[in-house]
Amino acid sequence: MAAPLVVASAPVMLAIVLGWRSPPPQQLAVAYYGWLIYFSLLVLVVTAFSWWGVRIFYQLTPQLEKMLSVAGRGAYDRWANITTATGPQLAFSMLFSVVSVVAIRVAASVPGMSQRLYVDQASYLAVLVAAFFIGGGVYWIVVGTTLSIVLTRPGHLILHWYAPAHTPGMELLSRCYRMGFYGSSVGVALCLFPLLAWAYDGPDSTLLLIVKIALFLTAATATSLIAVIPQWRLSAVVAERRRRSLEEINALLPDTVERVSEGDRSDPSLLAWLQVLTTTPATTVKESTVAGLLLGMATALLPYIIKILA
């Protein structure tokens, strides 16, 4: 945690040094230093969320290994070898940082923006550093979602035939995606707040309008990506395994009521298993999950709601 703390505080230290030589306008000084501190704290929050997410995922790996078939383990290993490599993560974060710096440069160049937004070298450094760490979070939202697609391909998961939704690995994986969604929702809200504060209160500009629309689409896409796709894919696998189990049990039962009355009675345990199976859910989504997803969506879009109602 020491390294992120040093990196996160670098823009504030640079701003203090630059302030001795060329202080910001008095009316913008509070906002200037306030936003620098905000971005520095944002880096620490993103780092903490990343550590939390990795810890949750590691806790489920033993059960996930038990749930994977040979083909599923091979697919997981290939996914891990590619996505955990330094190169793709570094390239994505650097690209995200460059785009963010260009965006703040474009925003600062809008006529009239300089009267309410002071931007100097420390500002660009703060955006660069924060965007680099945030880019890492966005990267794992994307690759984590692709993992749900990789794992749920035919023949990759081994679920309990009598209660597929309650397979320990499946329950933990579904919970991991839910927790990841909640964390990403908070992260999206924290990242959008300063950008929307500048865009909505700024002068009329086509560029700022584009920024508002782009930010909205980005927020909606990011939250939907990790909220909908994993649960949909996991639920599809659970429903398919449950359907096949029902068909297999039904094939062993008498095909007509008359055959039962004539004395053709199957093993009573089949009916017990059938009752158990029919009472298990056909999806990983519960009522609490839906409520949590809606709350997470609202959290991610909270900056928009505040700005629209303000």
Short mmCIF file of N, CA, C and O in Angstrom, two decimals, residues 109-190:
data_model
loop_
_atom_site.label_atom_id
_atom_site.label_comp_id
_atom_site.label_asym_id
_atom_site.label_seq_id
_atom_site.Cartn_x
_atom_site.Cartn_y
_atom_site.Cartn_z
N SER A 109 -9.64 23.55 -22.80
CA SER A 109 -9.52 24.45 -23.95
C SER A 109 -10.86 25.05 -24.38
O SER A 109 -10.90 25.92 -25.24
N VAL A 110 -11.96 24.58 -23.78
CA VAL A 110 -13.28 25.12 -24.13
C VAL A 110 -13.36 26.57 -23.69
O VAL A 110 -13.02 26.90 -22.54
N PRO A 111 -13.78 27.49 -24.56
CA PRO A 111 -13.88 28.91 -24.19
C PRO A 111 -14.74 29.12 -22.95
O PRO A 111 -15.85 28.60 -22.86
N GLY A 112 -14.21 29.84 -22.01
CA GLY A 112 -14.93 30.12 -20.77
C GLY A 112 -14.64 29.15 -19.65
O GLY A 112 -14.95 29.44 -18.49
N MET A 113 -14.03 28.02 -19.94
CA MET A 113 -13.77 27.01 -18.91
C MET A 113 -12.67 27.47 -17.96
O MET A 113 -12.69 27.13 -16.77
N SER A 114 -11.74 28.28 -18.43
CA SER A 114 -10.64 28.72 -17.58
C SER A 114 -11.11 29.59 -16.42
O SER A 114 -10.39 29.76 -15.44
N GLN A 115 -12.32 30.13 -16.51
CA GLN A 115 -12.85 30.97 -15.44
C GLN A 115 -13.34 30.14 -14.25
O GLN A 115 -13.58 30.68 -13.18
N ARG A 116 -13.50 28.85 -14.46
CA ARG A 116 -13.99 28.00 -13.38
C ARG A 116 -13.15 26.75 -13.15
O ARG A 116 -13.43 25.95 -12.27
N LEU A 117 -12.12 26.57 -14.00
CA LEU A 117 -11.28 25.38 -13.87
C LEU A 117 -9.83 25.75 -14.12
O LEU A 117 -9.48 26.20 -15.21
N TYR A 118 -9.00 25.58 -13.10
CA TYR A 118 -7.58 25.88 -13.23
C TYR A 118 -6.82 24.57 -13.46
O TYR A 118 -6.89 23.65 -12.66
N VAL A 119 -6.12 24.50 -14.58
CA VAL A 119 -5.39 23.29 -14.95
C VAL A 119 -3.92 23.62 -15.15
O VAL A 119 -3.59 24.56 -15.89
N ASP A 120 -3.03 22.88 -14.48
CA ASP A 120 -1.60 23.04 -14.71
C ASP A 120 -0.95 21.66 -14.73
O ASP A 120 -1.64 20.64 -14.86
N GLN A 121 0.38 21.62 -14.61
CA GLN A 121 1.08 20.34 -14.71
C GLN A 121 0.62 19.34 -13.65
O GLN A 121 0.50 18.14 -13.93
N ALA A 122 0.37 19.83 -12.45
CA ALA A 122 -0.08 18.93 -11.38
C ALA A 122 -1.46 18.34 -11.70
O ALA A 122 -1.74 17.18 -11.37
N SER A 123 -2.30 19.11 -12.36
CA SER A 123 -3.63 18.62 -12.75
C SER A 123 -3.50 17.46 -13.72
O SER A 123 -4.16 16.42 -13.58
N TYR A 124 -2.64 17.65 -14.73
CA TYR A 124 -2.45 16.58 -15.70
C TYR A 124 -1.83 15.34 -15.06
O TYR A 124 -2.19 14.20 -15.39
N LEU A 125 -0.90 15.55 -14.13
CA LEU A 125 -0.29 14.42 -13.45
C LEU A 125 -1.32 13.68 -12.61
O LEU A 125 -1.33 12.43 -12.58
N ALA A 126 -2.20 14.42 -11.93
CA ALA A 126 -3.24 13.79 -11.11
C ALA A 126 -4.17 12.93 -11.97
O ALA A 126 -4.51 11.79 -11.61
N VAL A 127 -4.58 13.48 -13.12
CA VAL A 127 -5.45 12.72 -14.02
C VAL A 127 -4.72 11.52 -14.59
O VAL A 127 -5.29 10.42 -14.71
N LEU A 128 -3.46 11.71 -14.95
CA LEU A 128 -2.67 10.62 -15.51
C LEU A 128 -2.55 9.46 -14.53
O LEU A 128 -2.77 8.30 -14.89
N VAL A 129 -2.20 9.77 -13.29
CA VAL A 129 -2.00 8.73 -12.28
C VAL A 129 -3.33 8.04 -11.94
O VAL A 129 -3.43 6.81 -11.90
N ALA A 130 -4.36 8.86 -11.68
CA ALA A 130 -5.65 8.28 -11.32
C ALA A 130 -6.20 7.42 -12.45
O ALA A 130 -6.71 6.31 -12.21
N ALA A 131 -6.09 7.90 -13.69
CA ALA A 131 -6.60 7.14 -14.83
C ALA A 131 -5.84 5.83 -15.01
O ALA A 131 -6.42 4.83 -15.44
N PHE A 132 -4.55 5.83 -14.70
CA PHE A 132 -3.77 4.60 -14.83
C PHE A 132 -4.32 3.52 -13.90
O PHE A 132 -4.51 2.37 -14.31
N PHE A 133 -4.58 3.89 -12.65
CA PHE A 133 -5.11 2.92 -11.69
C PHE A 133 -6.55 2.55 -12.03
O PHE A 133 -6.94 1.38 -11.93
N ILE A 134 -7.34 3.54 -12.44
CA ILE A 134 -8.72 3.25 -12.82
C ILE A 134 -8.75 2.35 -14.05
O ILE A 134 -9.60 1.46 -14.16
N GLY A 135 -7.83 2.59 -14.99
CA GLY A 135 -7.75 1.75 -16.18
C GLY A 135 -7.54 0.29 -15.82
O GLY A 135 -8.08 -0.61 -16.48
N GLY A 136 -6.75 0.04 -14.78
CA GLY A 136 -6.57 -1.33 -14.33
C GLY A 136 -7.87 -1.94 -13.86
O GLY A 136 -8.16 -3.11 -14.13
N GLY A 137 -8.68 -1.14 -13.15
CA GLY A 137 -9.98 -1.63 -12.71
C GLY A 137 -10.91 -1.91 -13.88
O GLY A 137 -11.61 -2.93 -13.91
N VAL A 138 -10.92 -1.00 -14.87
CA VAL A 138 -11.75 -1.20 -16.06
C VAL A 138 -11.31 -2.45 -16.81
O VAL A 138 -12.14 -3.23 -17.31
N TYR A 139 -9.99 -2.64 -16.88
CA TYR A 139 -9.45 -3.82 -17.55
C TYR A 139 -10.02 -5.10 -16.94
O TYR A 139 -10.46 -6.02 -17.65
N TRP A 140 -10.05 -5.16 -15.62
CA TRP A 140 -10.51 -6.39 -14.96
C TRP A 140 -12.02 -6.52 -15.00
O TRP A 140 -12.55 -7.63 -14.89
N ILE A 141 -12.73 -5.42 -15.16
CA ILE A 141 -14.16 -5.54 -15.41
C ILE A 141 -14.40 -6.25 -16.73
O ILE A 141 -15.25 -7.15 -16.84
N VAL A 142 -13.63 -5.86 -17.73
CA VAL A 142 -13.79 -6.45 -19.07
C VAL A 142 -13.36 -7.92 -19.07
O VAL A 142 -14.11 -8.81 -19.49
N VAL A 143 -12.13 -8.20 -18.60
CA VAL A 143 -11.62 -9.58 -18.67
C VAL A 143 -12.34 -10.48 -17.67
O VAL A 143 -12.50 -11.69 -17.92
N GLY A 144 -12.80 -9.92 -16.55
CA GLY A 144 -13.57 -10.72 -15.61
C GLY A 144 -14.90 -11.14 -16.19
O GLY A 144 -15.39 -12.24 -15.94
N THR A 145 -15.49 -10.26 -16.99
CA THR A 145 -16.74 -10.60 -17.66
C THR A 145 -16.50 -11.67 -18.72
O THR A 145 -17.31 -12.59 -18.88
N THR A 146 -15.39 -11.56 -19.45
CA THR A 146 -15.10 -12.59 -20.45
C THR A 146 -14.85 -13.95 -19.79
O THR A 146 -15.12 -14.98 -20.39
N LEU A 147 -14.37 -13.94 -18.55
CA LEU A 147 -14.16 -15.21 -17.85
C LEU A 147 -15.48 -15.95 -17.68
O LEU A 147 -15.53 -17.18 -17.80
N SER A 148 -16.55 -15.22 -17.38
CA SER A 148 -17.86 -15.87 -17.23
C SER A 148 -18.29 -16.52 -18.54
O SER A 148 -18.97 -17.56 -18.52
N ILE A 149 -17.91 -15.95 -19.65
CA ILE A 149 -18.24 -16.54 -20.96
C ILE A 149 -17.40 -17.78 -21.21
O ILE A 149 -17.89 -18.81 -21.69
N VAL A 150 -16.11 -17.69 -20.85
CA VAL A 150 -15.20 -18.84 -21.04
C VAL A 150 -15.65 -20.03 -20.20
O VAL A 150 -15.71 -21.17 -20.68
N LEU A 151 -15.98 -19.78 -18.93
CA LEU A 151 -16.31 -20.88 -18.03
C LEU A 151 -17.64 -21.53 -18.36
O LEU A 151 -17.84 -22.72 -18.09
N THR A 152 -18.57 -20.77 -18.93
CA THR A 152 -19.92 -21.30 -19.14
C THR A 152 -20.12 -21.91 -20.53
O THR A 152 -21.26 -22.18 -20.92
N ARG A 153 -19.06 -22.09 -21.26
CA ARG A 153 -19.19 -22.80 -22.54
C ARG A 153 -19.49 -24.28 -22.28
O ARG A 153 -19.13 -24.81 -21.22
N PRO A 154 -20.15 -24.95 -23.22
CA PRO A 154 -20.55 -26.34 -23.01
C PRO A 154 -19.38 -27.24 -22.62
O PRO A 154 -18.31 -27.19 -23.23
N GLY A 155 -19.60 -28.02 -21.56
CA GLY A 155 -18.60 -28.99 -21.13
C GLY A 155 -17.52 -28.45 -20.22
O GLY A 155 -16.61 -29.19 -19.84
N HIS A 156 -17.62 -27.17 -19.81
CA HIS A 156 -16.56 -26.59 -18.98
C HIS A 156 -16.86 -26.65 -17.49
O HIS A 156 -15.94 -26.53 -16.68
N LEU A 157 -18.13 -26.81 -17.10
CA LEU A 157 -18.49 -26.82 -15.69
C LEU A 157 -19.16 -28.15 -15.32
O LEU A 157 -19.92 -28.72 -16.10
N ILE A 158 -18.88 -28.61 -14.11
CA ILE A 158 -19.51 -29.81 -13.56
C ILE A 158 -20.35 -29.38 -12.36
O ILE A 158 -19.81 -29.05 -11.31
N LEU A 159 -21.65 -29.40 -12.53
CA LEU A 159 -22.56 -28.95 -11.49
C LEU A 159 -23.27 -30.14 -10.85
O LEU A 159 -23.44 -31.19 -11.48
N HIS A 160 -23.71 -29.97 -9.60
CA HIS A 160 -24.49 -31.01 -8.95
C HIS A 160 -25.77 -31.25 -9.75
O HIS A 160 -26.53 -30.31 -10.00
N TRP A 161 -26.03 -32.49 -10.12
CA TRP A 161 -27.20 -32.75 -10.96
C TRP A 161 -28.51 -32.52 -10.22
O TRP A 161 -29.53 -32.19 -10.81
N TYR A 162 -28.49 -32.67 -8.89
CA TYR A 162 -29.71 -32.56 -8.10
C TYR A 162 -29.98 -31.13 -7.62
O TYR A 162 -31.10 -30.81 -7.21
N ALA A 163 -28.97 -30.26 -7.67
CA ALA A 163 -29.15 -28.86 -7.26
C ALA A 163 -28.05 -28.02 -7.89
O ALA A 163 -27.15 -27.54 -7.19
N PRO A 164 -28.10 -27.83 -9.21
CA PRO A 164 -26.99 -27.14 -9.89
C PRO A 164 -26.71 -25.73 -9.38
O PRO A 164 -25.56 -25.32 -9.30
N ALA A 165 -27.76 -25.01 -9.02
CA ALA A 165 -27.55 -23.64 -8.55
C ALA A 165 -26.85 -23.59 -7.21
O ALA A 165 -26.26 -22.57 -6.85
N HIS A 166 -26.91 -24.71 -6.46
CA HIS A 166 -26.30 -24.75 -5.13
C HIS A 166 -24.95 -25.45 -5.14
O HIS A 166 -24.42 -25.78 -4.07
N THR A 167 -24.39 -25.69 -6.30
CA THR A 167 -23.01 -26.17 -6.37
C THR A 167 -22.12 -25.12 -5.71
O THR A 167 -22.19 -23.95 -6.07
N PRO A 168 -21.30 -25.49 -4.72
CA PRO A 168 -20.52 -24.47 -3.99
C PRO A 168 -19.74 -23.52 -4.89
O PRO A 168 -19.74 -22.30 -4.67
N GLY A 169 -19.06 -24.05 -5.90
CA GLY A 169 -18.30 -23.19 -6.79
C GLY A 169 -19.18 -22.21 -7.53
O GLY A 169 -18.81 -21.04 -7.74
N MET A 170 -20.38 -22.66 -7.94
CA MET A 170 -21.30 -21.78 -8.65
C MET A 170 -21.83 -20.68 -7.74
O MET A 170 -21.90 -19.51 -8.14
N GLU A 171 -22.18 -21.02 -6.53
CA GLU A 171 -22.66 -20.02 -5.58
C GLU A 171 -21.59 -18.97 -5.30
O GLU A 171 -21.86 -17.76 -5.26
N LEU A 172 -20.35 -19.43 -5.09
CA LEU A 172 -19.27 -18.50 -4.79
C LEU A 172 -18.93 -17.64 -6.00
O LEU A 172 -18.64 -16.43 -5.86
N LEU A 173 -18.96 -18.22 -7.20
CA LEU A 173 -18.66 -17.45 -8.41
C LEU A 173 -19.71 -16.39 -8.65
O LEU A 173 -19.40 -15.24 -8.99
N SER A 174 -20.97 -16.75 -8.47
CA SER A 174 -22.06 -15.78 -8.62
C SER A 174 -21.92 -14.66 -7.60
O SER A 174 -22.11 -13.47 -7.92
N ARG A 175 -21.57 -15.02 -6.37
CA ARG A 175 -21.38 -14.01 -5.32
C ARG A 175 -20.21 -13.10 -5.65
O ARG A 175 -20.28 -11.89 -5.45
N CYS A 176 -19.14 -13.68 -6.19
CA CYS A 176 -17.96 -12.89 -6.56
C CYS A 176 -18.32 -11.84 -7.60
O CYS A 176 -17.90 -10.68 -7.51
N TYR A 177 -19.12 -12.22 -8.59
CA TYR A 177 -19.53 -11.26 -9.62
C TYR A 177 -20.45 -10.19 -9.04
O TYR A 177 -20.38 -9.03 -9.45
N ARG A 178 -21.30 -10.58 -8.11
CA ARG A 178 -22.16 -9.58 -7.47
C ARG A 178 -21.33 -8.57 -6.69
O ARG A 178 -21.55 -7.35 -6.78
N MET A 179 -20.37 -9.07 -5.91
CA MET A 179 -19.53 -8.16 -5.13
C MET A 179 -18.68 -7.28 -6.05
O MET A 179 -18.49 -6.09 -5.78
N GLY A 180 -18.19 -7.86 -7.15
CA GLY A 180 -17.44 -7.06 -8.11
C GLY A 180 -18.30 -5.97 -8.72
O GLY A 180 -17.82 -4.85 -8.96
N PHE A 181 -19.55 -6.28 -8.97
CA PHE A 181 -20.47 -5.27 -9.52
C PHE A 181 -20.71 -4.14 -8.53
O PHE A 181 -20.71 -2.96 -8.90
N TYR A 182 -20.92 -4.49 -7.27
CA TYR A 182 -21.14 -3.45 -6.26
C TYR A 182 -19.93 -2.52 -6.15
O TYR A 182 -20.06 -1.29 -6.10
N GLY A 183 -18.74 -3.13 -6.14
CA GLY A 183 -17.53 -2.32 -6.07
C GLY A 183 -17.34 -1.44 -7.28
O GLY A 183 -16.97 -0.27 -7.18
N SER A 184 -17.62 -2.00 -8.47
CA SER A 184 -17.46 -1.21 -9.69
C SER A 184 -18.49 -0.09 -9.76
O SER A 184 -18.21 0.99 -10.30
N SER A 185 -19.68 -0.30 -9.22
CA SER A 185 -20.70 0.75 -9.21
C SER A 185 -20.24 1.95 -8.38
O SER A 185 -20.38 3.10 -8.80
N VAL A 186 -19.69 1.66 -7.22
CA VAL A 186 -19.16 2.74 -6.38
C VAL A 186 -17.99 3.43 -7.08
O VAL A 186 -17.88 4.66 -7.09
N GLY A 187 -17.12 2.62 -7.71
CA GLY A 187 -15.98 3.19 -8.41
C GLY A 187 -16.39 4.08 -9.57
O GLY A 187 -15.82 5.17 -9.77
N VAL A 188 -17.39 3.65 -10.34
CA VAL A 188 -17.88 4.47 -11.46
C VAL A 188 -18.43 5.79 -10.95
O VAL A 188 -18.17 6.85 -11.53
N ALA A 189 -19.19 5.74 -9.87
CA ALA A 189 -19.75 6.97 -9.31
C ALA A 189 -18.65 7.94 -8.87
O ALA A 189 -18.72 9.15 -9.13
N LEU A 190 -17.63 7.41 -8.19
CA LEU A 190 -16.55 8.25 -7.71
C LEU A 190 -15.75 8.86 -8.87
O LEU A 190 -15.28 9.99 -8.79
#
